[in-house]
Amino acid sequence: MLTHECRCCAHRCRIPEGECGRCGMYRGAGGAAVEVFPDSYLARYPTAIETVPFLHFWPGHTFYAVSSVGCNLSCPGCVSAILTADPGTLTGALVRLPPDNVVSEAEAAGCRGILFCINEPAVSLPTVLRLADAAHDAGLLFGCSTNGYLGDEATCALAPLLDCVNVGLKGASDACYRECGGASAGPAFRTVRALYEAGVHVEVSVVYVRGREDEVVSAAERVAATDAGIPFQIMRFMPFSGGGEERVPAAREAEDLAETVSSILENVYLFNTPGTSRLSTRCPACGRILIRRAFNGPMGARNEWVHPGERCACGARVPVSGRMTAEWRPEARYAGGYRPTRGLELIRGMLAAAGVTDRAAQGRVLAAELASGGLSTLHERIATPRGFCSALRSYAAAGGRRDEGERLASDLLSIVSGIRDKTVGMGRPRIYVALGHPLVPLYADKPEISLISSAGGYPVNRNLGRGDRDARPVTAQEIEALRPEVVFYQEVAPVDTETFVRACLDAGVLTEAVRRGAVYRLPAGTKTGCLGWAASIAAVAGILHPDAGCPAPGEVEEAVLSCVRAVGGEIPYGR
Ligand code: SF4
Ligand code: SF4
């Protein structure tokens, strides 16, 4: 059988004529492996470079983030799974645009450059190379984030056209790469070295799965063999797309690991950990903070303050490429970084629950949502149970299941009112909700805050009086002034209450609630927009009003499941 070798990544698929390689993005045709969707993009939006993330390259500047769909690996818990695990769902949403048009959009949005990120550039390599050329012709910078599983040909093609790259490592061993569908770790580390030696600004990120500290340490040692100054981002594993919670390290474990790695590399950062101080850049000579940053969602950071000038007060050069700025351009909740993929997952979850399970039908709704810019208002639309149900209705209707959407939404709302009615006339305890760390309040406009109200509590986060994009930790005094009677904490890691209480005491905060033993983990299922929120309302109501006779969370979950089944729907992972 005639086959064509694809050299766009280290898999080097042999693709039969008329068929596709393993990523689905190249087809054997006319004696070669050709791109199936040339010059085609799924996402195109301006975003702060720290959400991609890059921390030492043009800090604070806005770049135009673009993506296609597909990936050459298949990692458990992938944050972009909707684009990578099943690219066929979204190929209908790809928009074909000549490179110069993308460049014009980036310029019009005031961007300093273009970054191909969110999915793997190797699966759209000819498109990426054309876009990089066009960006440079227009005087823009160009970079990408990649898993580095590239092979020599792709690395050589990219090297002269990249100004910056973030290579996302899966670990240091071949076993880690096999788990992600690769053969070995070698190609990724060779990519780091080759691009660094070609003069590209290189940053490295590595996923940290609980119990695999050695992988991170070994990866750091291998990166240090190239240059100990390469910024090294430890990505605390988050169970996106159904990865297991037991794989999530506790914040303390992640902090300890970052400390260990700091003895190997000069610039070590910790992501996905609210309240950490390890997102800030320090002077390598004297340790002063040069850029202070805060947690900003999955894989994201945001600058709060930057040192003015190119030299630290001690005289050492600030270790960044390009100018720094502390300006912050606000981004909608489902815009920037990896958030659009979270928004798309959420909509797909609603569609599936209403019985829109056909991949093509889901793809059409998601494509329309992307084309209309609906993601930019999604957060506001689903911030309450009523708003969520209204969005559910309209997506179900768009997917051709109007009646099923109506029925499901109305059943869900009646379950919620049933719980709420039980707590009517009872006191409304003052609730503080922390995100992972006692001093990091959950944003007051998050759906979880409205769950607290539905469960008969009064969320004092609303009284903090901070902008809804203000990610700075609060002080212990600010929290005490709110007089919270009960504390909930939201944690993706399996952190027990005792550990969180210890963190409260260390931070000198919430002592009254801690003394009364009124500290609880926000029940699972409150993840934004998942249908499990109905069960979570029951769980919170049961804690706040134990004598109200609220249904048990398990009962509510069963009730929701039976409503979903009644309309022919299904609940995907992460309900
Ligand atoms: S880019 Fe896709 S088709 Fe090409 S070698 Fe890699 S996985 Fe195979
Ligand atoms: S390499 Fe990145 S985009 Fe590809 S599957 Fe793994 S985590 Fe997802």
XYZ file of C-alpha atoms and ligand atoms in Angstrom:
591
model
C 0.000 0.000 0.000
C 1.255 3.490 -0.885
C 1.954 5.551 2.238
C 3.312 9.034 2.817
C 5.474 9.917 5.776
C 4.424 12.969 7.767
C 7.427 14.685 9.326
C 5.532 17.352 11.215
C 6.087 15.611 14.541
C 8.059 12.826 16.163
C 5.375 10.227 15.438
C 6.323 10.351 11.750
C 3.069 8.687 10.755
C 3.022 6.697 7.546
C -0.265 7.836 6.066
C -2.007 5.771 3.381
C -3.315 7.699 0.368
C -6.706 9.211 1.189
C -6.412 8.569 4.922
C -5.362 10.732 7.874
C -2.463 10.479 10.315
C -2.990 9.953 14.014
C -3.772 13.611 14.778
C -6.358 13.742 11.995
C -4.869 16.945 10.602
C -2.798 15.594 7.679
C -4.020 13.413 4.831
C -2.102 11.336 2.332
C -2.797 12.959 -1.025
C -0.984 13.276 -4.317
C 2.172 11.647 -3.045
C 2.539 13.677 0.158
C 1.078 14.274 3.599
C -0.926 17.482 3.239
C -2.720 19.679 5.757
C -6.435 18.938 5.892
C -7.365 22.441 7.116
C -4.768 24.916 5.836
C -4.878 28.506 7.159
C -7.829 27.598 9.357
C -8.342 28.801 12.917
C -10.682 28.008 15.747
C -9.738 30.685 18.283
C -8.421 34.198 17.620
C -8.366 36.707 20.459
C -6.066 39.181 22.169
C -4.791 38.108 25.563
C -2.102 38.996 28.083
C 1.029 36.943 27.444
C 0.925 35.723 31.062
C -2.185 33.667 30.295
C -0.414 31.558 27.640
C 1.809 31.611 29.761
C 5.118 33.407 29.213
C 6.618 35.205 32.199
C 9.981 36.489 30.928
C 9.003 37.651 27.444
C 7.460 41.101 26.932
C 5.792 40.903 30.369
C 2.356 42.486 30.516
C 1.972 42.894 26.749
C -0.998 41.775 24.735
C -0.567 39.105 22.085
C -2.997 37.662 19.589
C -3.655 34.033 20.586
C -4.676 31.722 17.758
C -5.351 28.005 17.554
C -6.557 25.312 15.236
C -7.806 21.953 16.550
C -6.107 18.630 17.205
C -3.004 17.373 18.940
C -0.357 14.738 18.367
C -0.533 13.574 22.017
C -3.459 12.512 24.195
C -2.725 13.474 27.791
C -5.033 12.543 30.665
C -6.710 15.669 32.021
C -5.909 17.840 28.955
C -7.231 21.389 29.479
C -7.978 21.655 25.753
C -9.578 18.213 25.378
C -12.527 19.598 23.450
C -10.083 20.708 20.747
C -7.691 17.805 20.943
C -9.383 14.565 21.992
C -12.152 14.842 19.453
C -11.152 17.475 16.898
C -13.874 16.307 14.512
C -16.500 18.003 16.715
C -15.081 21.415 16.022
C -13.663 21.257 12.521
C -16.904 22.857 11.311
C -16.049 25.874 13.441
C -12.674 26.442 11.781
C -12.471 29.727 9.920
C -10.221 29.906 6.888
C -8.208 33.124 6.818
C -5.107 34.110 4.858
C -2.132 34.850 7.140
C -2.184 38.566 6.292
C -5.754 38.845 7.557
C -4.797 37.308 10.895
C -1.913 39.758 11.108
C -4.269 42.663 10.377
C -6.591 41.495 13.157
C -3.663 41.301 15.582
C -2.551 44.800 14.634
C -6.065 46.190 14.950
C -6.286 44.659 18.442
C -3.085 46.462 19.451
C -1.093 43.246 19.895
C 2.683 43.088 20.107
C 2.740 39.738 18.351
C 0.948 36.491 17.582
C 1.104 33.256 19.567
C -0.119 29.894 18.311
C -1.299 28.198 21.487
C -4.124 26.181 23.102
C -3.546 23.251 20.736
C -0.384 21.813 19.247
C 1.219 23.790 16.396
C 2.771 20.640 14.889
C -0.660 19.549 13.671
C -0.948 22.750 11.610
C 2.719 23.274 10.861
C 2.530 24.745 7.327
C -0.147 27.186 8.540
C 2.016 28.160 11.516
C 5.054 28.763 9.320
C 3.087 30.947 6.886
C 1.594 32.933 9.755
C 5.002 33.435 11.387
C 6.386 34.788 8.115
C 3.483 37.189 7.703
C 3.779 38.363 11.321
C 7.465 39.134 10.915
C 6.848 40.929 7.613
C 4.502 43.228 9.531
C 7.003 43.779 12.346
C 5.125 41.629 14.870
C 6.661 39.009 17.136
C 5.696 35.370 16.738
C 5.777 32.454 19.149
C 3.951 29.337 20.224
C 3.390 26.857 22.981
C 4.099 23.260 22.048
C 4.442 19.893 23.715
C 7.830 19.690 21.999
C 7.149 16.236 20.573
C 8.370 17.488 17.238
C 11.304 15.724 15.625
C 14.228 17.325 13.826
C 12.476 18.495 10.649
C 9.711 20.368 12.455
C 12.136 21.898 14.957
C 14.436 23.065 12.164
C 11.510 24.568 10.276
C 10.217 26.414 13.340
C 13.474 27.607 14.887
C 14.213 30.530 12.537
C 10.609 31.749 12.744
C 10.032 31.690 16.498
C 10.758 34.596 18.815
C 9.520 32.685 21.848
C 8.338 29.216 22.738
C 6.855 27.522 25.772
C 7.646 23.810 25.698
C 5.149 21.900 27.848
C 6.824 18.782 29.237
C 4.858 15.801 30.524
C 7.638 14.683 32.867
C 11.139 13.360 32.333
C 10.610 9.649 31.781
C 9.516 7.720 28.723
C 6.661 6.310 30.834
C 5.119 9.793 31.176
C 5.189 10.217 27.409
C 3.782 6.762 26.793
C 0.851 7.671 29.036
C 0.225 10.598 26.675
C 0.506 8.564 23.505
C 4.156 9.331 22.760
C 7.049 6.898 22.622
C 9.682 8.615 24.734
C 10.704 11.855 26.424
C 13.723 12.369 24.171
C 12.091 14.469 21.416
C 10.701 17.060 23.850
C 14.033 17.638 25.585
C 15.809 17.787 22.225
C 13.313 20.472 21.180
C 14.102 22.545 24.281
C 17.799 22.423 23.565
C 17.565 22.928 19.799
C 15.297 25.975 20.055
C 17.381 27.459 22.856
C 20.570 26.999 20.834
C 18.861 28.592 17.842
C 18.392 31.755 19.909
C 14.650 31.420 20.586
C 13.411 32.725 23.962
C 12.520 29.428 25.670
C 10.315 28.859 28.702
C 9.432 25.390 29.923
C 6.346 24.184 31.724
C 5.984 20.775 33.303
C 2.913 19.083 34.657
C 3.170 18.004 38.302
C 1.058 14.969 39.156
C 0.859 13.980 42.820
C 3.446 11.322 43.649
C 5.529 12.166 40.599
C 7.813 14.717 42.186
C 10.833 12.875 40.773
C 9.603 13.523 37.240
C 9.567 17.266 37.847
C 12.954 17.265 39.544
C 14.506 15.190 36.732
C 12.945 17.455 34.114
C 14.429 20.469 35.923
C 17.864 18.837 35.937
C 17.657 18.155 32.212
C 16.553 21.727 31.500
C 19.360 23.043 33.717
C 21.830 21.137 31.538
C 20.794 23.522 28.746
C 20.605 26.698 30.866
C 19.712 27.059 34.547
C 18.145 30.443 33.771
C 15.355 29.048 31.573
C 12.047 29.980 33.251
C 10.476 26.785 34.576
C 6.741 26.685 35.225
C 5.417 23.925 37.464
C 1.824 23.235 36.432
C 0.048 21.675 39.376
C -2.112 18.992 37.768
C -5.761 19.977 37.379
C -8.285 17.264 36.577
C -9.712 18.804 33.418
C -11.491 16.397 31.092
C -12.026 13.842 33.798
C -8.475 13.279 35.142
C -8.667 11.834 38.671
C -8.760 14.091 41.722
C -6.249 11.839 43.476
C -3.644 13.010 40.957
C -3.907 16.619 42.167
C -1.101 17.597 44.558
C -2.015 19.610 47.635
C -0.887 23.233 47.500
C 1.635 22.563 50.278
C 3.167 19.679 48.322
C 3.421 21.865 45.236
C 5.078 24.673 47.209
C 7.581 22.214 48.679
C 8.401 20.841 45.246
C 8.903 24.346 43.844
C 11.315 25.015 46.706
C 13.288 21.872 45.829
C 13.415 22.759 42.137
C 14.615 26.265 43.020
C 17.920 24.732 44.045
C 18.323 23.467 40.457
C 16.977 26.352 38.371
C 16.960 30.124 38.863
C 13.440 31.016 37.758
C 10.886 28.567 39.112
C 7.147 29.294 39.111
C 4.087 27.551 40.471
C 0.769 27.680 38.604
C -2.794 26.618 39.437
C -2.230 27.439 43.104
C -4.235 30.405 44.435
C -2.378 32.445 47.035
C 1.102 31.287 46.058
C 3.914 33.826 46.017
C 5.761 31.720 43.469
C 4.328 33.466 40.445
C 6.468 36.536 41.040
C 9.820 37.130 39.354
C 12.692 37.839 41.689
C 16.085 39.338 41.033
C 18.514 36.437 40.604
C 21.205 38.440 42.417
C 19.455 39.880 45.488
C 16.019 38.217 45.579
C 13.976 41.451 45.372
C 10.620 41.122 43.625
C 10.822 42.551 40.102
C 7.392 41.506 38.841
C 4.647 40.723 41.330
C 1.983 38.412 39.929
C -1.177 36.717 41.107
C -3.056 33.552 40.204
C -5.258 34.065 37.164
C -7.180 30.900 36.385
C -5.882 27.660 34.884
C -2.301 27.960 33.618
C -2.557 31.726 33.996
C -0.923 34.568 35.904
C -1.429 38.310 35.902
C 0.976 41.119 36.629
C 0.154 43.402 39.520
C 3.315 45.437 39.691
C 6.518 45.629 37.679
C 9.826 47.140 38.656
C 10.425 50.366 36.746
C 13.628 50.200 34.728
C 15.880 47.572 33.274
C 18.027 47.071 36.344
C 17.161 45.972 39.846
C 18.042 48.317 42.713
C 21.073 46.070 43.312
C 22.307 46.764 39.777
C 21.551 43.338 38.273
C 19.775 43.216 34.915
C 16.082 42.350 35.046
C 16.021 38.839 33.500
C 13.367 39.386 30.828
C 13.313 39.813 27.047
C 11.470 42.889 25.808
C 9.914 45.786 27.684
C 7.731 45.231 30.759
C 4.416 46.847 31.527
C 2.051 46.523 34.476
C -0.943 47.559 32.399
C -3.754 45.073 32.658
C -6.367 44.771 29.982
C -9.486 43.198 31.523
C -10.632 40.017 29.811
C -14.074 38.441 29.901
C -14.293 35.334 32.093
C -14.340 32.896 29.187
C -11.740 34.801 27.177
C -7.983 34.665 27.377
C -5.617 31.814 28.057
C -7.311 28.439 28.211
C -10.688 29.752 29.326
C -12.438 29.501 25.946
C -11.961 25.736 25.987
C -13.583 25.624 29.442
C -16.532 27.599 28.099
C -16.917 25.286 25.122
C -16.762 22.221 27.397
C -19.474 23.693 29.550
C -21.785 24.321 26.613
C -21.114 20.845 25.298
C -22.064 19.494 28.743
C -25.389 21.351 28.594
C -26.052 20.074 25.086
C -25.353 16.485 26.109
C -27.631 16.803 29.147
C -30.469 17.946 26.899
C -29.890 15.011 24.564
C -27.873 16.776 21.853
C -25.311 13.991 21.789
C -24.592 13.895 18.077
C -21.066 15.197 17.517
C -21.916 17.143 14.388
C -24.923 18.803 16.035
C -22.808 19.770 19.041
C -20.152 21.122 16.688
C -22.703 23.318 14.886
C -23.877 24.912 18.137
C -20.326 25.461 19.346
C -19.332 26.914 15.980
C -22.251 29.349 16.132
C -21.288 30.316 19.669
C -17.716 31.011 18.616
C -18.814 32.959 15.556
C -21.240 35.121 17.541
C -18.772 35.862 20.337
C -21.236 34.354 22.824
C -18.438 33.075 25.060
C -17.736 36.630 26.173
C -21.072 36.797 28.012
C -21.376 33.152 29.044
C -20.094 33.730 32.548
C -22.705 36.363 33.340
C -25.453 34.283 31.740
C -24.863 31.196 33.889
C -24.075 32.896 37.197
C -27.360 31.807 38.823
C -29.422 28.595 38.602
C -32.099 30.543 36.695
C -29.520 31.964 34.289
C -27.927 28.557 33.821
C -31.292 27.014 32.976
C -32.078 29.788 30.544
C -28.753 29.176 28.757
C -29.480 25.441 28.794
C -32.824 26.090 27.094
C -31.334 28.190 24.351
C -28.443 25.824 23.592
C -30.825 22.846 23.536
C -33.062 24.744 21.103
C -30.069 25.575 18.916
C -29.201 21.868 18.932
C -32.706 20.955 17.767
C -34.075 19.802 21.149
C -36.141 22.747 22.278
C -38.789 20.703 24.114
C -36.225 18.579 25.912
C -34.314 21.702 26.957
C -37.511 23.312 28.265
C -38.422 20.238 30.243
C -34.969 19.717 31.718
C -34.592 23.380 32.679
C -37.972 23.458 34.334
C -37.303 20.196 36.227
C -33.961 21.524 37.457
C -35.500 24.778 38.635
C -38.221 22.960 40.504
C -35.595 20.817 42.283
C -33.765 24.001 43.294
C -36.924 25.751 44.506
C -37.811 22.643 46.503
C -34.559 23.000 48.436
C -34.836 26.768 48.754
C -38.381 26.557 50.134
C -37.153 24.409 53.007
C -34.872 27.192 54.231
C -37.347 30.066 53.878
C -37.807 31.962 57.139
C -34.596 30.619 58.634
C -31.598 32.771 59.515
C -29.068 33.332 56.766
C -25.604 32.609 58.159
C -22.764 34.767 56.869
C -20.572 32.660 54.589
C -17.053 33.315 53.361
C -15.890 31.224 50.394
C -12.154 30.848 49.790
C -10.514 29.635 46.629
C -7.827 27.167 47.668
C -6.183 29.570 50.135
C -7.815 31.353 53.095
C -6.750 34.780 51.831
C -8.002 34.272 48.271
C -11.746 34.952 48.144
C -13.834 33.380 45.430
C -15.008 36.091 43.025
C -18.418 37.372 44.087
C -19.881 36.880 40.613
C -19.052 33.170 40.393
C -21.952 30.714 40.156
C -20.769 29.050 43.369
C -21.583 32.252 45.267
C -25.126 32.151 44.007
C -25.374 28.517 45.153
C -24.686 29.715 48.681
C -27.662 32.098 48.421
C -29.881 29.354 47.013
C -28.898 27.166 49.966
C -30.026 29.775 52.500
C -26.718 31.480 53.257
C -25.472 35.034 52.876
C -22.170 35.100 50.949
C -20.050 37.864 52.461
C -17.676 37.729 49.488
C -20.115 40.222 47.954
C -19.196 42.720 50.667
C -15.503 42.745 49.891
C -16.061 45.596 47.484
C -13.397 44.580 45.018
C -13.504 44.653 41.263
C -14.450 41.325 39.788
C -11.029 41.059 38.134
C -9.069 41.880 41.277
C -7.036 38.754 41.964
C -5.004 40.075 44.887
C -5.239 38.176 48.161
C -7.163 40.004 50.872
C -5.795 40.649 54.343
C -6.787 38.702 57.434
C -8.307 41.928 58.808
C -10.509 42.396 55.746
C -11.928 38.913 56.190
C -12.414 39.259 59.937
C -14.315 42.505 59.330
C -16.874 40.498 57.337
C -17.658 38.427 60.463
C -18.136 35.128 58.621
C -19.937 32.486 60.645
C -19.186 29.634 58.277
C -16.304 29.131 55.851
C -16.321 27.080 52.687
C -13.192 26.454 50.678
C -13.040 25.339 47.100
C -10.165 23.015 46.279
C -9.496 20.779 43.328
C -7.022 18.731 45.350
C -8.345 16.275 47.931
C -7.448 18.653 50.768
C -9.042 17.739 54.076
C -10.565 20.307 56.376
C -7.801 19.881 58.934
C -5.216 21.003 56.368
C -7.275 24.028 55.382
C -7.849 24.943 59.025
C -4.096 24.832 59.570
C -3.661 27.188 56.611
C -6.228 29.539 58.204
C -4.383 29.545 61.495
C -1.047 30.107 59.716
C -2.603 33.086 57.939
C -4.104 34.335 61.230
C -7.582 34.383 59.778
C -11.131 33.096 60.277
C -10.361 32.237 63.843
C -13.969 32.472 65.076
C -15.320 30.093 62.409
C -12.310 27.832 62.930
C -12.870 27.809 66.701
C -16.492 26.788 66.166
C -15.448 24.085 63.707
C -17.543 25.746 60.978
C -15.166 25.097 58.072
C -16.210 22.902 55.151
C -14.958 21.990 51.739
C -17.414 23.222 49.113
C -19.023 20.000 47.956
C -17.782 18.512 44.699
C -19.973 19.285 41.755
C -19.901 23.042 42.156
C -17.441 23.374 39.320
C -18.740 26.139 37.130
C -21.831 25.197 35.267
C -21.767 21.464 35.852
C -25.170 20.011 36.529
C -23.943 18.784 39.908
C -24.687 22.246 41.279
C -28.194 21.173 42.234
C -26.750 18.478 44.511
C -24.279 21.018 45.844
C -27.090 23.362 46.869
C -28.607 20.494 48.823
C -25.253 19.698 50.436
C -24.636 23.320 51.465
C -28.239 23.730 52.682
C -27.841 20.578 54.768
C -24.760 22.075 56.433
C -26.258 25.523 57.023
C -29.728 24.350 58.027
C -29.430 20.795 59.343
C -32.981 20.826 60.759
C -34.713 22.127 57.638
C -35.344 18.697 56.162
C -33.507 19.426 52.906
C -33.042 16.398 50.650
C -29.673 14.654 50.822
C -27.233 15.533 48.020
C -27.296 11.935 46.762
C -31.080 12.101 46.433
C -30.862 15.342 44.470
C -28.167 13.931 42.234
C -30.373 10.943 41.469
C -33.294 13.272 40.754
C -31.175 15.333 38.336
C -29.904 12.195 36.634
C -33.390 10.890 36.148
C -34.488 14.246 34.629
C -31.552 14.077 32.239
C -32.315 10.477 31.316
C -35.970 11.341 30.831
C -35.056 13.711 28.000
C -32.599 11.234 26.469
C -29.563 13.155 27.687
C -26.316 12.174 29.323
C -23.958 13.768 31.811
C -20.346 13.736 30.702
C -17.423 13.582 33.127
C -17.113 16.288 35.744
C -20.772 16.718 36.478
S 1.611 15.713 12.853
Fe -0.078 14.268 12.920
S 0.019 13.093 11.024
Fe 1.969 14.165 11.261
S 3.319 12.713 12.250
Fe 2.393 13.922 13.869
S 0.562 12.819 14.489
Fe 1.225 11.976 12.537
S -0.025 17.974 24.543
Fe -1.229 19.580 25.490
S -2.920 19.949 24.062
Fe -2.004 17.980 23.505
S -3.251 16.457 24.600
Fe -1.466 16.946 25.866
S -2.183 18.557 27.261
Fe -3.636 18.439 25.551
